[in-house]
Amino acid sequence: MKKFHHLSSDDIALRDGKVFLPNGFLDGKTRKNLGIPRVSDVYSIPDIEMKFSNGGHLYITPDGQFVGITSQLGMIHEFKFPIDQWKNSVGIKKASEISKAAIKRGLDFHSLTENYLKNKILPQTEKLGLELFNQAKPELDKIDNIHCVEKALWSSEFKIAGRVDAIGSYGKLENCIIDFKSSRKPKEKSWILSYFLQASAYSYMYQERTGIKIETLVIIISNEEGGVQTFIESRKNYERKLFECLKEYQKLSKLNQNKIILKSKNKIPGDTR
């Protein structure tokens, strides 16, 4: 096993969560080789509980219970309708099989990525997840000065919550919301609007929790055809659309709640149907 060189406190200076040496700044790959953590969670955001509710993620925060941003976006007609169409075209059973495989693939890819960024021993996963991770390594090595990895966040202002993959620098870009995705095939940028909306939401959550405004969104997608795509965007290009989606979800949520109340009122006493 390779032994890492551990530097003394005299060799390392920490400023705003960044590591500096006498000869300059360390990139992610160099940190990995030296055994110096890339993650410096200097903002103590408390962990929050997540549970499954009504087919989605519900986060229990100090400010209340908020449905996860991915679950909220999944209820919006613009994103829900194409998925429903796809399920009908391939059949419910086939769609379920593909979805389960995608979830497994994504969990493995995320687990490997999380541990890699934290300089931890990589877990055992299925072959596909490992292949997706290995081909994404060059992009992962561009990530440094990480504020947090797989961190649950929330916003009481917008009534949203979620778990961000990573926040840190990417190459020469400082302070980025970084999201990792796995896919069967390469993606067109026009297909991944929900990814940018999700990343924008994390940016607002983090800003509320820390006061730090993060404008840059980085989406890294590793696909089964052997390619890795990195899309970089600005939060300002998605602000209006995000707010529209959040408003639409609130309307849908109230409508569904009213239906539940109405159904409860119309239920015959003693009827267990």
GROMACS .gro file of N, CA, C and O in nm, residues 170-257:
model
  352
  170TYR      N    1  -1.380   2.403  -0.981
  170TYR     CA    2  -1.364   2.310  -1.093
  170TYR      C    3  -1.268   2.376  -1.191
  170TYR      O    4  -1.300   2.477  -1.253
  171GLY      N    5  -1.148   2.318  -1.201
  171GLY     CA    6  -1.046   2.382  -1.283
  171GLY      C    7  -1.016   2.521  -1.232
  171GLY      O    8  -0.987   2.540  -1.114
  172LYS      N    9  -1.027   2.619  -1.318
  172LYS     CA   10  -1.000   2.758  -1.279
  172LYS      C   11  -1.124   2.829  -1.227
  172LYS      O   12  -1.117   2.947  -1.190
  173LEU      N   13  -1.236   2.758  -1.225
  173LEU     CA   14  -1.362   2.818  -1.179
  173LEU      C   15  -1.377   2.796  -1.029
  173LEU      O   16  -1.381   2.682  -0.983
  174GLU      N   17  -1.385   2.904  -0.954
  174GLU     CA   18  -1.401   2.892  -0.809
  174GLU      C   19  -1.549   2.887  -0.772
  174GLU      O   20  -1.634   2.943  -0.840
  175ASN      N   21  -1.577   2.819  -0.661
  175ASN     CA   22  -1.712   2.812  -0.605
  175ASN      C   23  -1.817   2.772  -0.710
  175ASN      O   24  -1.887   2.856  -0.767
  176CYS      N   25  -1.828   2.644  -0.730
  176CYS     CA   26  -1.925   2.588  -0.825
  176CYS      C   27  -2.017   2.489  -0.755
  176CYS      O   28  -1.974   2.419  -0.663
  177ILE      N   29  -2.140   2.484  -0.800
  177ILE     CA   30  -2.229   2.374  -0.764
  177ILE      C   31  -2.199   2.263  -0.865
  177ILE      O   32  -2.210   2.282  -0.985
  178ILE      N   33  -2.158   2.146  -0.815
  178ILE     CA   34  -2.116   2.036  -0.903
  178ILE      C   35  -2.208   1.917  -0.883
  178ILE      O   36  -2.227   1.870  -0.771
  179ASP      N   37  -2.265   1.870  -0.993
  179ASP     CA   38  -2.358   1.758  -0.987
  179ASP      C   39  -2.309   1.645  -1.077
  179ASP      O   40  -2.267   1.670  -1.190
  180PHE      N   41  -2.313   1.523  -1.026
  180PHE     CA   42  -2.267   1.407  -1.100
  180PHE      C   43  -2.388   1.325  -1.148
  180PHE      O   44  -2.478   1.296  -1.070
  181LYS      N   45  -2.386   1.290  -1.275
  181LYS     CA   46  -2.495   1.211  -1.332
  181LYS      C   47  -2.437   1.093  -1.409
  181LYS      O   48  -2.326   1.100  -1.462
  182SER      N   49  -2.513   0.985  -1.415
  182SER     CA   50  -2.479   0.871  -1.499
  182SER      C   51  -2.589   0.854  -1.602
  182SER      O   52  -2.704   0.891  -1.578
  183SER      N   53  -2.554   0.798  -1.717
  183SER     CA   54  -2.651   0.789  -1.825
  183SER      C   55  -2.620   0.669  -1.916
  183SER      O   56  -2.506   0.624  -1.922
  184ARG      N   57  -2.721   0.621  -1.985
  184ARG     CA   58  -2.699   0.513  -2.081
  184ARG      C   59  -2.632   0.567  -2.207
  184ARG      O   60  -2.548   0.501  -2.268
  185LYS      N   61  -2.671   0.690  -2.247
  185LYS     CA   62  -2.621   0.749  -2.371
  185LYS      C   63  -2.581   0.895  -2.347
  185LYS      O   64  -2.620   0.955  -2.246
  186PRO      N   65  -2.503   0.953  -2.439
  186PRO     CA   66  -2.469   1.095  -2.427
  186PRO      C   67  -2.595   1.182  -2.428
  186PRO      O   68  -2.698   1.144  -2.484
  187LYS      N   69  -2.585   1.298  -2.367
  187LYS     CA   70  -2.700   1.388  -2.356
  187LYS      C   71  -2.677   1.515  -2.440
  187LYS      O   72  -2.564   1.563  -2.453
  188GLU      N   73  -2.785   1.567  -2.492
  188GLU     CA   74  -2.782   1.701  -2.551
  188GLU      C   75  -2.811   1.801  -2.439
  188GLU      O   76  -2.887   1.770  -2.345
  189LYS      N   77  -2.753   1.917  -2.448
  189LYS     CA   78  -2.772   2.017  -2.343
  189LYS      C   79  -2.920   2.053  -2.324
  189LYS      O   80  -2.966   2.076  -2.212
  190SER      N   81  -2.993   2.053  -2.434
  190SER     CA   82  -3.135   2.089  -2.427
  190SER      C   83  -3.219   1.985  -2.354
  190SER      O   84  -3.332   2.012  -2.316
  191TRP      N   85  -3.161   1.865  -2.332
  191TRP     CA   86  -3.234   1.759  -2.264
  191TRP      C   87  -3.222   1.767  -2.111
  191TRP      O   88  -3.294   1.696  -2.042
  192ILE      N   89  -3.130   1.845  -2.062
  192ILE     CA   90  -3.098   1.839  -1.918
  192ILE      C   91  -3.135   1.967  -1.843
  192ILE      O   92  -3.067   2.006  -1.749
  193LEU      N   93  -3.244   2.029  -1.885
  193LEU     CA   94  -3.291   2.149  -1.816
  193LEU      C   95  -3.311   2.124  -1.668
  193LEU      O   96  -3.273   2.205  -1.583
  194SER      N   97  -3.370   2.009  -1.634
  194SER     CA   98  -3.398   1.980  -1.493
  194SER      C   99  -3.270   1.970  -1.410
  194SER      O  100  -3.270   2.002  -1.292
  195TYR      N  101  -3.159   1.926  -1.473
  195TYR     CA  102  -3.032   1.919  -1.401
  195TYR      C  103  -2.985   2.058  -1.359
  195TYR      O  104  -2.938   2.078  -1.246
  196PHE      N  105  -2.998   2.154  -1.451
  196PHE     CA  106  -2.956   2.291  -1.420
  196PHE      C  107  -3.048   2.356  -1.318
  196PHE      O  108  -3.003   2.434  -1.234
  197LEU      N  109  -3.176   2.324  -1.325
  197LEU     CA  110  -3.270   2.377  -1.227
  197LEU      C  111  -3.239   2.321  -1.089
  197LEU      O  112  -3.244   2.393  -0.988
  198GLN      N  113  -3.208   2.193  -1.084
  198GLN     CA  114  -3.172   2.127  -0.959
  198GLN      C  115  -3.046   2.191  -0.900
  198GLN      O  116  -3.042   2.225  -0.781
  199ALA      N  117  -2.944   2.211  -0.982
  199ALA     CA  118  -2.820   2.272  -0.936
  199ALA      C  119  -2.842   2.417  -0.891
  199ALA      O  120  -2.784   2.462  -0.792
  200SER      N  121  -2.928   2.489  -0.962
  200SER     CA  122  -2.961   2.627  -0.923
  200SER      C  123  -3.028   2.629  -0.786
  200SER      O  124  -3.000   2.717  -0.704
  201ALA      N  125  -3.116   2.533  -0.763
  201ALA     CA  126  -3.183   2.524  -0.633
  201ALA      C  127  -3.082   2.500  -0.522
  201ALA      O  128  -3.091   2.561  -0.414
  202TYR      N  129  -2.984   2.413  -0.545
  202TYR     CA  130  -2.880   2.389  -0.445
  202TYR      C  131  -2.804   2.518  -0.416
  202TYR      O  132  -2.766   2.545  -0.302
  203SER      N  133  -2.783   2.597  -0.519
  203SER     CA  134  -2.711   2.723  -0.502
  203SER      C  135  -2.786   2.816  -0.408
  203SER      O  136  -2.727   2.878  -0.318
  204TYR      N  137  -2.917   2.825  -0.425
  204TYR     CA  138  -2.997   2.910  -0.337
  204TYR      C  139  -3.002   2.855  -0.195
  204TYR      O  140  -2.999   2.930  -0.097
  205MET      N  141  -3.010   2.724  -0.182
  205MET     CA  142  -3.010   2.662  -0.049
  205MET      C  143  -2.879   2.692   0.024
  205MET      O  144  -2.880   2.729   0.142
  206TYR      N  145  -2.770   2.677  -0.048
  206TYR     CA  146  -2.638   2.699   0.014
  206TYR      C  147  -2.620   2.847   0.049
  206TYR      O  148  -2.563   2.880   0.154
  207GLN      N  149  -2.670   2.934  -0.036
  207GLN     CA  150  -2.660   3.077  -0.009
  207GLN      C  151  -2.737   3.113   0.118
  207GLN      O  152  -2.692   3.194   0.199
  208GLU      N  153  -2.854   3.053   0.136
  208GLU     CA  154  -2.933   3.080   0.257
  208GLU      C  155  -2.864   3.028   0.382
  208GLU      O  156  -2.869   3.089   0.487
  209ARG      N  157  -2.797   2.915   0.369
  209ARG     CA  158  -2.731   2.852   0.484
  209ARG      C  159  -2.599   2.921   0.521
  209ARG      O  160  -2.561   2.925   0.637
  210THR      N  161  -2.527   2.974   0.422
  210THR     CA  162  -2.391   3.026   0.447
  210THR      C  163  -2.371   3.173   0.411
  210THR      O  164  -2.273   3.233   0.454
  211GLY      N  165  -2.461   3.228   0.330
  211GLY     CA  166  -2.441   3.365   0.284
  211GLY      C  167  -2.354   3.373   0.159
  211GLY      O  168  -2.328   3.483   0.108
  212ILE      N  169  -2.308   3.258   0.109
  212ILE     CA  170  -2.221   3.256  -0.009
  212ILE      C  171  -2.304   3.238  -0.135
  212ILE      O  172  -2.375   3.139  -0.149
  213LYS      N  173  -2.291   3.332  -0.228
  213LYS     CA  174  -2.364   3.325  -0.354
  213LYS      C  175  -2.278   3.252  -0.457
  213LYS      O  176  -2.165   3.292  -0.484
  214ILE      N  177  -2.330   3.144  -0.511
  214ILE     CA  178  -2.257   3.065  -0.610
  214ILE      C  179  -2.333   3.070  -0.742
  214ILE      O  180  -2.449   3.030  -0.750
  215GLU      N  181  -2.266   3.119  -0.845
  215GLU     CA  182  -2.330   3.139  -0.975
  215GLU      C  183  -2.304   3.026  -1.074
  215GLU      O  184  -2.383   3.003  -1.165
  216THR      N  185  -2.191   2.956  -1.059
  216THR     CA  186  -2.150   2.860  -1.161
  216THR      C  187  -2.204   2.720  -1.133
  216THR      O  188  -2.190   2.669  -1.022
  217LEU      N  189  -2.263   2.661  -1.235
  217LEU     CA  190  -2.320   2.526  -1.226
  217LEU      C  191  -2.240   2.433  -1.316
  217LEU      O  192  -2.219   2.464  -1.434
  218VAL      N  193  -2.196   2.320  -1.262
  218VAL     CA  194  -2.118   2.223  -1.339
  218VAL      C  195  -2.187   2.088  -1.331
  218VAL      O  196  -2.208   2.034  -1.222
  219ILE      N  197  -2.224   2.034  -1.446
  219ILE     CA  198  -2.289   1.903  -1.453
  219ILE      C  199  -2.193   1.806  -1.524
  219ILE      O  200  -2.156   1.830  -1.640
  220ILE      N  201  -2.152   1.700  -1.455
  220ILE     CA  202  -2.062   1.600  -1.512
  220ILE      C  203  -2.140   1.471  -1.533
  220ILE      O  204  -2.192   1.414  -1.437
  221ILE      N  205  -2.150   1.426  -1.659
  221ILE     CA  206  -2.228   1.308  -1.692
  221ILE      C  207  -2.138   1.201  -1.751
  221ILE      O  208  -2.071   1.224  -1.852
  222SER      N  209  -2.136   1.085  -1.689
  222SER     CA  210  -2.060   0.970  -1.739
  222SER      C  211  -2.159   0.871  -1.799
  222SER      O  212  -2.253   0.830  -1.732
  223ASN      N  213  -2.139   0.834  -1.925
  223ASN     CA  214  -2.238   0.747  -1.991
  223ASN      C  215  -2.182   0.610  -2.028
  223ASN      O  216  -2.060   0.590  -2.034
  224GLU      N  217  -2.272   0.518  -2.051
  224GLU     CA  218  -2.237   0.378  -2.075
  224GLU      C  219  -2.171   0.354  -2.210
  224GLU      O  220  -2.116   0.246  -2.234
  225GLU      N  221  -2.175   0.454  -2.297
  225GLU     CA  222  -2.110   0.440  -2.427
  225GLU      C  223  -1.963   0.479  -2.423
  225GLU      O  224  -1.897   0.484  -2.527
  226GLY      N  225  -1.914   0.509  -2.302
  226GLY     CA  226  -1.772   0.536  -2.285
  226GLY      C  227  -1.731   0.682  -2.288
  226GLY      O  228  -1.612   0.713  -2.302
  227GLY      N  229  -1.826   0.770  -2.274
  227GLY     CA  230  -1.794   0.912  -2.279
  227GLY      C  231  -1.829   0.986  -2.151
  227GLY      O  232  -1.910   0.939  -2.070
  228VAL      N  233  -1.766   1.100  -2.133
  228VAL     CA  234  -1.795   1.188  -2.019
  228VAL      C  235  -1.821   1.328  -2.075
  228VAL      O  236  -1.742   1.380  -2.154
  229GLN      N  237  -1.932   1.386  -2.033
  229GLN     CA  238  -1.967   1.521  -2.076
  229GLN      C  239  -1.969   1.614  -1.956
  229GLN      O  240  -2.018   1.576  -1.849
  230THR      N  241  -1.918   1.733  -1.974
  230THR     CA  242  -1.923   1.835  -1.869
  230THR      C  243  -1.991   1.958  -1.925
  230THR      O  244  -1.946   2.016  -2.024
  231PHE      N  245  -2.100   1.997  -1.862
  231PHE     CA  246  -2.174   2.115  -1.902
  231PHE      C  247  -2.158   2.222  -1.794
  231PHE      O  248  -2.177   2.193  -1.676
  232ILE      N  249  -2.125   2.342  -1.836
  232ILE     CA  250  -2.105   2.453  -1.742
  232ILE      C  251  -2.203   2.564  -1.777
  232ILE      O  252  -2.213   2.607  -1.892
  233GLU      N  253  -2.277   2.611  -1.678
  233GLU     CA  254  -2.376   2.715  -1.699
  233GLU      C  255  -2.375   2.814  -1.583
  233GLU      O  256  -2.310   2.792  -1.481
  234SER      N  257  -2.452   2.922  -1.601
  234SER     CA  258  -2.466   3.024  -1.497
  234SER      C  259  -2.605   3.016  -1.435
  234SER      O  260  -2.704   2.996  -1.507
  235ARG      N  261  -2.611   3.032  -1.303
  235ARG     CA  262  -2.739   3.026  -1.234
  235ARG      C  263  -2.839   3.129  -1.286
  235ARG      O  264  -2.960   3.100  -1.293
  236LYS      N  265  -2.790   3.244  -1.326
  236LYS     CA  266  -2.880   3.352  -1.367
  236LYS      C  267  -2.964   3.313  -1.488
  236LYS      O  268  -3.072   3.369  -1.510
  237ASN      N  269  -2.915   3.218  -1.568
  237ASN     CA  270  -2.989   3.174  -1.687
  237ASN      C  271  -3.107   3.083  -1.652
  237ASN      O  272  -3.188   3.052  -1.740
  238TYR      N  273  -3.116   3.041  -1.526
  238TYR     CA  274  -3.220   2.945  -1.486
  238TYR      C  275  -3.304   2.994  -1.369
  238TYR      O  276  -3.394   2.922  -1.326
  239GLU      N  277  -3.277   3.113  -1.321
  239GLU     CA  278  -3.349   3.165  -1.204
  239GLU      C  279  -3.498   3.175  -1.229
  239GLU      O  280  -3.579   3.124  -1.151
  240ARG      N  281  -3.536   3.241  -1.339
  240ARG     CA  282  -3.679   3.261  -1.367
  240ARG      C  283  -3.752   3.128  -1.383
  240ARG      O  284  -3.861   3.108  -1.328
  241LYS      N  285  -3.690   3.036  -1.457
  241LYS     CA  286  -3.753   2.906  -1.479
  241LYS      C  287  -3.768   2.829  -1.349
  241LYS      O  288  -3.871   2.764  -1.326
  242LEU      N  289  -3.666   2.835  -1.264
  242LEU     CA  290  -3.674   2.766  -1.135
  242LEU      C  291  -3.790   2.818  -1.052
  242LEU      O  292  -3.868   2.740  -0.996
  243PHE      N  293  -3.804   2.949  -1.043
  243PHE     CA  294  -3.911   3.009  -0.963
  243PHE      C  295  -4.048   2.973  -1.021
  243PHE      O  296  -4.144   2.951  -0.946
  244GLU      N  297  -4.058   2.966  -1.154
  244GLU     CA  298  -4.184   2.927  -1.216
  244GLU      C  299  -4.220   2.783  -1.178
  244GLU      O  300  -4.336   2.753  -1.147
  245CYS      N  301  -4.120   2.696  -1.178
  245CYS     CA  302  -4.143   2.555  -1.143
  245CYS      C  303  -4.182   2.540  -0.996
  245CYS      O  304  -4.271   2.460  -0.963
  246LEU      N  305  -4.118   2.616  -0.909
  246LEU     CA  306  -4.151   2.609  -0.767
  246LEU      C  307  -4.294   2.656  -0.742
  246LEU      O  308  -4.365   2.598  -0.660
  247LYS      N  309  -4.334   2.761  -0.813
  247LYS     CA  310  -4.471   2.810  -0.800
  247LYS      C  311  -4.571   2.707  -0.851
  247LYS      O  312  -4.677   2.684  -0.791
  248GLU      N  313  -4.536   2.643  -0.962
  248GLU     CA  314  -4.625   2.541  -1.019
  248GLU      C  315  -4.638   2.423  -0.923
  248GLU      O  316  -4.748   2.369  -0.905
  249TYR      N  317  -4.528   2.385  -0.861
  249TYR     CA  318  -4.535   2.273  -0.766
  249TYR      C  319  -4.623   2.310  -0.647
  249TYR      O  320  -4.703   2.227  -0.601
  250GLN      N  321  -4.611   2.433  -0.597
  250GLN     CA  322  -4.693   2.475  -0.483
  250GLN      C  323  -4.842   2.468  -0.518
  250GLN      O  324  -4.925   2.426  -0.437
  251LYS      N  325  -4.876   2.506  -0.640
  251LYS     CA  326  -5.016   2.498  -0.684
  251LYS      C  327  -5.062   2.352  -0.690
  251LYS      O  328  -5.173   2.319  -0.648
  252LEU      N  329  -4.976   2.266  -0.748
  252LEU     CA  330  -5.009   2.124  -0.758
  252LEU      C  331  -5.023   2.061  -0.620
  252LEU      O  332  -5.112   1.980  -0.596
  253SER      N  333  -4.934   2.101  -0.530
  253SER     CA  334  -4.936   2.048  -0.394
  253SER      C  335  -5.064   2.085  -0.322
  253SER      O  336  -5.127   2.002  -0.255
  254LYS      N  337  -5.106   2.212  -0.337
  254LYS     CA  338  -5.230   2.257  -0.273
  254LYS      C  339  -5.351   2.187  -0.334
  254LYS      O  340  -5.445   2.150  -0.264
  255LEU      N  341  -5.348   2.166  -0.467
  255LEU     CA  342  -5.458   2.099  -0.535
  255LEU      C  343  -5.470   1.955  -0.487
  255LEU      O  344  -5.581   1.907  -0.458
  256ASN      N  345  -5.357   1.886  -0.476
  256ASN     CA  346  -5.359   1.747  -0.429
  256ASN      C  347  -5.404   1.739  -0.284
  256ASN      O  348  -5.477   1.647  -0.246
  257GLN      N  349  -5.363   1.835  -0.204
  257GLN     CA  350  -5.403   1.837  -0.064
  257GLN      C  351  -5.553   1.859  -0.051
  257GLN      O  352  -5.620   1.795   0.032
   0.00000   0.00000   0.00000
